[in-house]
Coordinates of C-alpha atoms in Angstrom, one line a residue:
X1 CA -3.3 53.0 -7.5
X2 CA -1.2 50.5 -6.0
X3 CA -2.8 50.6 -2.9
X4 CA -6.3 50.0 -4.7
X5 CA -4.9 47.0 -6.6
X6 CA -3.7 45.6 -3.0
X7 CA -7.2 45.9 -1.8
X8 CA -8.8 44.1 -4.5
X9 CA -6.3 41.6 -4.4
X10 CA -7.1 40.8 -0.9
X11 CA -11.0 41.1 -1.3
X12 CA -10.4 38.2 -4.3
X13 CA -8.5 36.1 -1.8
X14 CA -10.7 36.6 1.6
X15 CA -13.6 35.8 -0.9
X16 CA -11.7 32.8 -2.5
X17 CA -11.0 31.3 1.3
X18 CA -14.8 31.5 1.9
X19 CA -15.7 29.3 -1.0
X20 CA -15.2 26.3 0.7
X21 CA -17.1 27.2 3.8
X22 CA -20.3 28.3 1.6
X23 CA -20.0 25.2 -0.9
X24 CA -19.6 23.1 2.7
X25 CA -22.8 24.9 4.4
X26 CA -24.7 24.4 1.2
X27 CA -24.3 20.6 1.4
X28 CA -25.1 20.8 4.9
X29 CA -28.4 22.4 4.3
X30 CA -29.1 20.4 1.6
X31 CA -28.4 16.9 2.8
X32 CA -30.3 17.1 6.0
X33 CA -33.6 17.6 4.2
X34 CA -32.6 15.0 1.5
X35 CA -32.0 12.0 4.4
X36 CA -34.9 13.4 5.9
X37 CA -37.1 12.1 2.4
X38 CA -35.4 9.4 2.0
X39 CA -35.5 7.9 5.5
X40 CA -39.7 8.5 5.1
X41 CA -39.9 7.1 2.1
X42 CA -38.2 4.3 3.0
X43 CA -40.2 4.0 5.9
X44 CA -43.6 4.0 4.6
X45 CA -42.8 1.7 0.8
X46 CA -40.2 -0.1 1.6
X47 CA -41.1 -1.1 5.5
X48 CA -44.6 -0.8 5.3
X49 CA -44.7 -2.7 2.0
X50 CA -47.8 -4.8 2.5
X51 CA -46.1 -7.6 1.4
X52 CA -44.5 -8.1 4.7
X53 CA -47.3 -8.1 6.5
X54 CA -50.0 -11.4 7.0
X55 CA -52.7 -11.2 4.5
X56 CA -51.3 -7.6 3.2
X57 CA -52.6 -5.7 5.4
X58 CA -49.9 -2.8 6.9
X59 CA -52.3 -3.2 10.6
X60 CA -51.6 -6.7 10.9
X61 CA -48.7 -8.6 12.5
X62 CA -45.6 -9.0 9.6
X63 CA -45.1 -12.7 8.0
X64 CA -43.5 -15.2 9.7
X65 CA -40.1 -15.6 7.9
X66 CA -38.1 -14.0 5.4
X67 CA -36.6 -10.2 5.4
X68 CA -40.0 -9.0 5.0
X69 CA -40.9 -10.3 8.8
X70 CA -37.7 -8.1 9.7
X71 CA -38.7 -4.8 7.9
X72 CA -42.3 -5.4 8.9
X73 CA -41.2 -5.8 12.8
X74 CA -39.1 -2.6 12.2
X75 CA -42.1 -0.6 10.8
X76 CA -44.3 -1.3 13.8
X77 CA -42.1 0.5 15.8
X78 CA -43.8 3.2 15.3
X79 CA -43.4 6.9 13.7
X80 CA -39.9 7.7 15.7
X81 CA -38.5 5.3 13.7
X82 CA -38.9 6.7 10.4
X83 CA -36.7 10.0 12.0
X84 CA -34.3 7.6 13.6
X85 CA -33.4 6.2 10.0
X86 CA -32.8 9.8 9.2
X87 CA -30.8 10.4 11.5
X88 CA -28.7 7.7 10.6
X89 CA -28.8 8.3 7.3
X90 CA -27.4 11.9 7.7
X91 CA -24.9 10.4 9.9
X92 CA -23.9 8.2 7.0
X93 CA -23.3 11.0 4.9
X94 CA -21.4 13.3 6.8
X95 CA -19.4 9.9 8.0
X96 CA -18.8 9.8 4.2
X97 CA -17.7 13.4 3.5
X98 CA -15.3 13.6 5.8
X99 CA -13.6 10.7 5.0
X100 CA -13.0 12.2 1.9
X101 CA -12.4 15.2 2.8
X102 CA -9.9 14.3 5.8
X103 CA -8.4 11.5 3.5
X104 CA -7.4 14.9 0.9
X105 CA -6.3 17.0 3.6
X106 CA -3.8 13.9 4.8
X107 CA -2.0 14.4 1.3
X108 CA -0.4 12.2 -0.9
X109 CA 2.3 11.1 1.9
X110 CA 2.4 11.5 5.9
X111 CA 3.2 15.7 6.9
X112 CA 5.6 14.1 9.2
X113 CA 7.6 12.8 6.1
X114 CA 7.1 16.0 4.4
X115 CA 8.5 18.1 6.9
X116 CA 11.6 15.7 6.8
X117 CA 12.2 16.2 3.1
X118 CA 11.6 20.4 3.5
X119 CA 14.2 20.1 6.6
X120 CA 16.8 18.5 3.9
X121 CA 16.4 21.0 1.0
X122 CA 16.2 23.7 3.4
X123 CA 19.6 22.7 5.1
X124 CA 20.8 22.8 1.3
X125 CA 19.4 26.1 0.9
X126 CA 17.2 24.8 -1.6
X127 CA 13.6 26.6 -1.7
X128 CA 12.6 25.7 -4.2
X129 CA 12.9 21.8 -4.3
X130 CA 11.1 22.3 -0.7
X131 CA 8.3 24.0 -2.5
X132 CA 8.2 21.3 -5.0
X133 CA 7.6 18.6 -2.5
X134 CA 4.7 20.5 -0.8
X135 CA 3.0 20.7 -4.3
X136 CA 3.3 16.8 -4.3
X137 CA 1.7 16.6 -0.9
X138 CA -1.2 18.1 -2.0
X139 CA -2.7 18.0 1.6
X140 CA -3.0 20.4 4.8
X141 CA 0.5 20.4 5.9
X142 CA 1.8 20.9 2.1
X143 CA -0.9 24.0 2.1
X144 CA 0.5 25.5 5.2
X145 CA 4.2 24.3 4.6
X146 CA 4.1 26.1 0.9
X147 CA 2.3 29.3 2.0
X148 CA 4.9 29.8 4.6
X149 CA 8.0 28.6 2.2
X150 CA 6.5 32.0 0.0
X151 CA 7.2 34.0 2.7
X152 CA 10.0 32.2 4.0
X153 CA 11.8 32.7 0.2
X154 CA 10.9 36.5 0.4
X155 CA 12.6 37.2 3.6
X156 CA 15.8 35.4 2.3
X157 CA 16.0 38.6 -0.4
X158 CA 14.0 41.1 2.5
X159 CA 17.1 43.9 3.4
X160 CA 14.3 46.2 5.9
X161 CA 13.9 43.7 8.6
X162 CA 16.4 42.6 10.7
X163 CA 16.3 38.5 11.4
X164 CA 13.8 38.7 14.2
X165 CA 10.9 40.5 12.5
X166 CA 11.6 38.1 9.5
X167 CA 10.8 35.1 11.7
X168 CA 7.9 36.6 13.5
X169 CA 6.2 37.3 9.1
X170 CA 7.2 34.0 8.4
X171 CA 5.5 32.4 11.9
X172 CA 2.2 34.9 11.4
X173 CA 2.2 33.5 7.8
X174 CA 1.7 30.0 8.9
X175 CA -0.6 31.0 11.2
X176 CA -3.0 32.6 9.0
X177 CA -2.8 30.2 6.4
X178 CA -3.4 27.1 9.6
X179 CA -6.8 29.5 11.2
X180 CA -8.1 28.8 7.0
X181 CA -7.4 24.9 7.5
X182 CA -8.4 23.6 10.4
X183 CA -11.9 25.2 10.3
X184 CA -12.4 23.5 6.8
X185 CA -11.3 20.0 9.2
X186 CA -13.7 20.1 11.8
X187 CA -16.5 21.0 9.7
X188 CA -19.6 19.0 9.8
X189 CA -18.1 17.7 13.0
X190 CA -21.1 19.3 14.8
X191 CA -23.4 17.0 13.0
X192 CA -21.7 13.5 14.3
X193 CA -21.5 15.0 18.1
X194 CA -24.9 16.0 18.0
X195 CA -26.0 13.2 16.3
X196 CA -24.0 10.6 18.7
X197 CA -26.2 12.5 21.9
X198 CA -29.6 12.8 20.1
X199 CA -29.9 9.6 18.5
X200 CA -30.2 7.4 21.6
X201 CA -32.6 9.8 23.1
X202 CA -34.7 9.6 20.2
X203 CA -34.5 5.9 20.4
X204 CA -35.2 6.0 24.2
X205 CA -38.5 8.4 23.4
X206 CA -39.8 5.7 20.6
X207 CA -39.5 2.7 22.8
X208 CA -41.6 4.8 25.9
X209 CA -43.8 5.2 23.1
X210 CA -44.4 2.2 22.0
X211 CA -44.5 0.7 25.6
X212 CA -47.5 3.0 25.9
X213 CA -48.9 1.9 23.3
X214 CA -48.6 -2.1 23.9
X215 CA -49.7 -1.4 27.4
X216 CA -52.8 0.7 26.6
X217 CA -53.3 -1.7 24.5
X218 CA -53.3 -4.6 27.1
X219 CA -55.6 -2.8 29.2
X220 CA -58.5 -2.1 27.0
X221 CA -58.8 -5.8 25.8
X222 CA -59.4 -7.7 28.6
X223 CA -57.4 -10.4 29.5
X224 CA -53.7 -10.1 29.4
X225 CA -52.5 -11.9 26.2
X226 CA -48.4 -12.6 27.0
X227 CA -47.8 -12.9 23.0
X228 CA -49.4 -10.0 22.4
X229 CA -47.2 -8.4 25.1
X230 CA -44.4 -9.7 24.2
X231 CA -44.6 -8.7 20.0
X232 CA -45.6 -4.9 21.4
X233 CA -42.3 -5.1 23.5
X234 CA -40.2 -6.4 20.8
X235 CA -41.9 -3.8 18.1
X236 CA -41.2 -1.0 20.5
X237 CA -37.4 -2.1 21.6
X238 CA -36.7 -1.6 17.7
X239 CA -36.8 1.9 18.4
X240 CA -33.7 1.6 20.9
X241 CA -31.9 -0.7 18.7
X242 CA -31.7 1.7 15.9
X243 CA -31.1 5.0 18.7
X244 CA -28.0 3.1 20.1
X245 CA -26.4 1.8 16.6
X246 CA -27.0 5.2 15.5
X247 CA -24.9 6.6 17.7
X248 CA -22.5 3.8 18.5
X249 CA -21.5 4.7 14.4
X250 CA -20.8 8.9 15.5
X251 CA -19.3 8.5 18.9
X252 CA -16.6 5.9 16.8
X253 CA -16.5 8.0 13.6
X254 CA -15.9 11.0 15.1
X255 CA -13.4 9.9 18.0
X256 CA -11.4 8.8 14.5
X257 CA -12.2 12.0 12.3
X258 CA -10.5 13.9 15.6
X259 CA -7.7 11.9 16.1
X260 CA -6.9 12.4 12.3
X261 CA -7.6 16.1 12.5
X262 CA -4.8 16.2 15.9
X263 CA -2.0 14.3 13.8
X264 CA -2.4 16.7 10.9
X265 CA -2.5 19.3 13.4
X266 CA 0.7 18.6 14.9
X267 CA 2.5 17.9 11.6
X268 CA 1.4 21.5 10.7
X269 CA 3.1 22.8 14.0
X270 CA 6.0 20.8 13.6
X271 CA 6.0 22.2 10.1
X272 CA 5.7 25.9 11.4
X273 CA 8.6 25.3 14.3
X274 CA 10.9 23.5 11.2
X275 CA 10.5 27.0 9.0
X276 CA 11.5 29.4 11.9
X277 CA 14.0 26.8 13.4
X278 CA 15.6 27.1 9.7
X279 CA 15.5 30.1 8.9
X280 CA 17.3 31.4 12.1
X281 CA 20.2 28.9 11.6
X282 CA 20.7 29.6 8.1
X283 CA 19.9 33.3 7.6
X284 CA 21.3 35.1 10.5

């Protein structure tokens, strides 16, 4: 009976620690598709409004002033740019959710500063005031500091292992409960580094398009016209603009979202190493 109720206990836990990770794919597959409507639509009425074009006409060139001479510029780029505001637009979302995400998981205070109140109660042989300050946390290092303070307060009373096995349930403890945290960090991660590689190529594979075009263009009507040149180089170089500030934003955005991730990282170790360090000094 008892060994049933373990079971199910840890079939409700393995399936709670998932819950994230399904929630997290779900917006994943959902907000790829949704940037993917948006950056069309966008695209075709907002861009190709035929207000921004000479004598409303989409086929013409775009007015001479205003914003509407900018977006109608930006819509004769071509059909690569309507996927390159996508692509931007997805990396604008996951930009967004994990800042939020990483700014939870940094807590309510620095790990570093909660380690260094957990070192003084523990010192004082005071558990539970340690376990109270991981609750005000309420980020990654509290998560992992508090799961392993559990343990750490159930060895204290533990009379079948001898101080060296203790150590070793406490250190696996923090262990398990870091390999469910860091995953839930990096997450989404994928999407910035793809998206800081593809977007310039993209860009790059829109302005050879367009070059085509303006050239073809050029040599099916007669005389070379330098304006006419010049507006088809302009229209296609739009495409590059938007491929490099694409992924100018993920290469930075996720060279920060890293280094964030490695200083929680090493307040969790340093967390881990203050447990063990602890509990061998003060339970011997």
């Amino acid at each position: 009976m008892a060994e049933t109720k373990t079971t199910v206990t840890a079939a409700t836990a393995k399936a709670s620690s998932h819950q994230p990770k399904k929630s997290s794919n779900l917006f994943a597959a959902l907000a790829v598709p949704i940037c993917l409507v948006i950056g069309f639509l966008f695209y075709f009425f907002v861009l190709g409004n035929p207000a921004n074009f000479q004598g409303n006409n989409p086929e013409g060139h775009p007015i001479d002033s205003g914003i509407g001479k900018w977006f109608g510029t930006v819509y004769k780029g071509g059909l690569i740019v309507p996927i390159l505001i996508s692509v931007l637009l997805v990396c604008l979302t996951f930009v967004i959710e994990r800042f939020l995400y990483l700014s939870k998981a940094k807590g309510k205070f620095s790990g570093s500063e909660l380690v260094r109140k957990v070192q003084y109660h523990l010192a004082n042989r005071n558990i539970d005031a340690a376990l109270a300050e991981c609750d005000k946390q309420k980020g990654s290092v509290g998560n992992v500091l508090k799961a392993g303070l559990k343990k750490y307060k159930e060895m204290v009373t533990n009379t079948e292992l001898d101080t060296e096995q203790k150590i070793l349930t406490i250190k696996n403890e923090i262990e398990e409960t870091t390999a469910l945290e860091l995953p839930m960090m990096e997450k989404n991660l994928v999407f910035l580094s793809t998206i800081a590689s593809v977007a310039t190529l993209l860009g790059l594979f829109g302005t050879v398009l367009g070059m085509i075009r303006a050239f073809a263009a050029m040599s099916t009507g007669g005389a070379p016209d330098s304006a006419q040149l010049a507006g088809g180089i302009s229209e296609a170089l739009i495409n590059t603009a938007l491929g490099i500030g694409t992924s100018a934003v993920a290469i930075i955005m996720y060279n920060y979202f890293t280094t964030n991730i490695d200083s929680i990282t090493y307040a969790i170790d340093e967390s881990g190493f203050t447990l063990t360090q602890s509990f061998a000094a003060n339970h011997k």
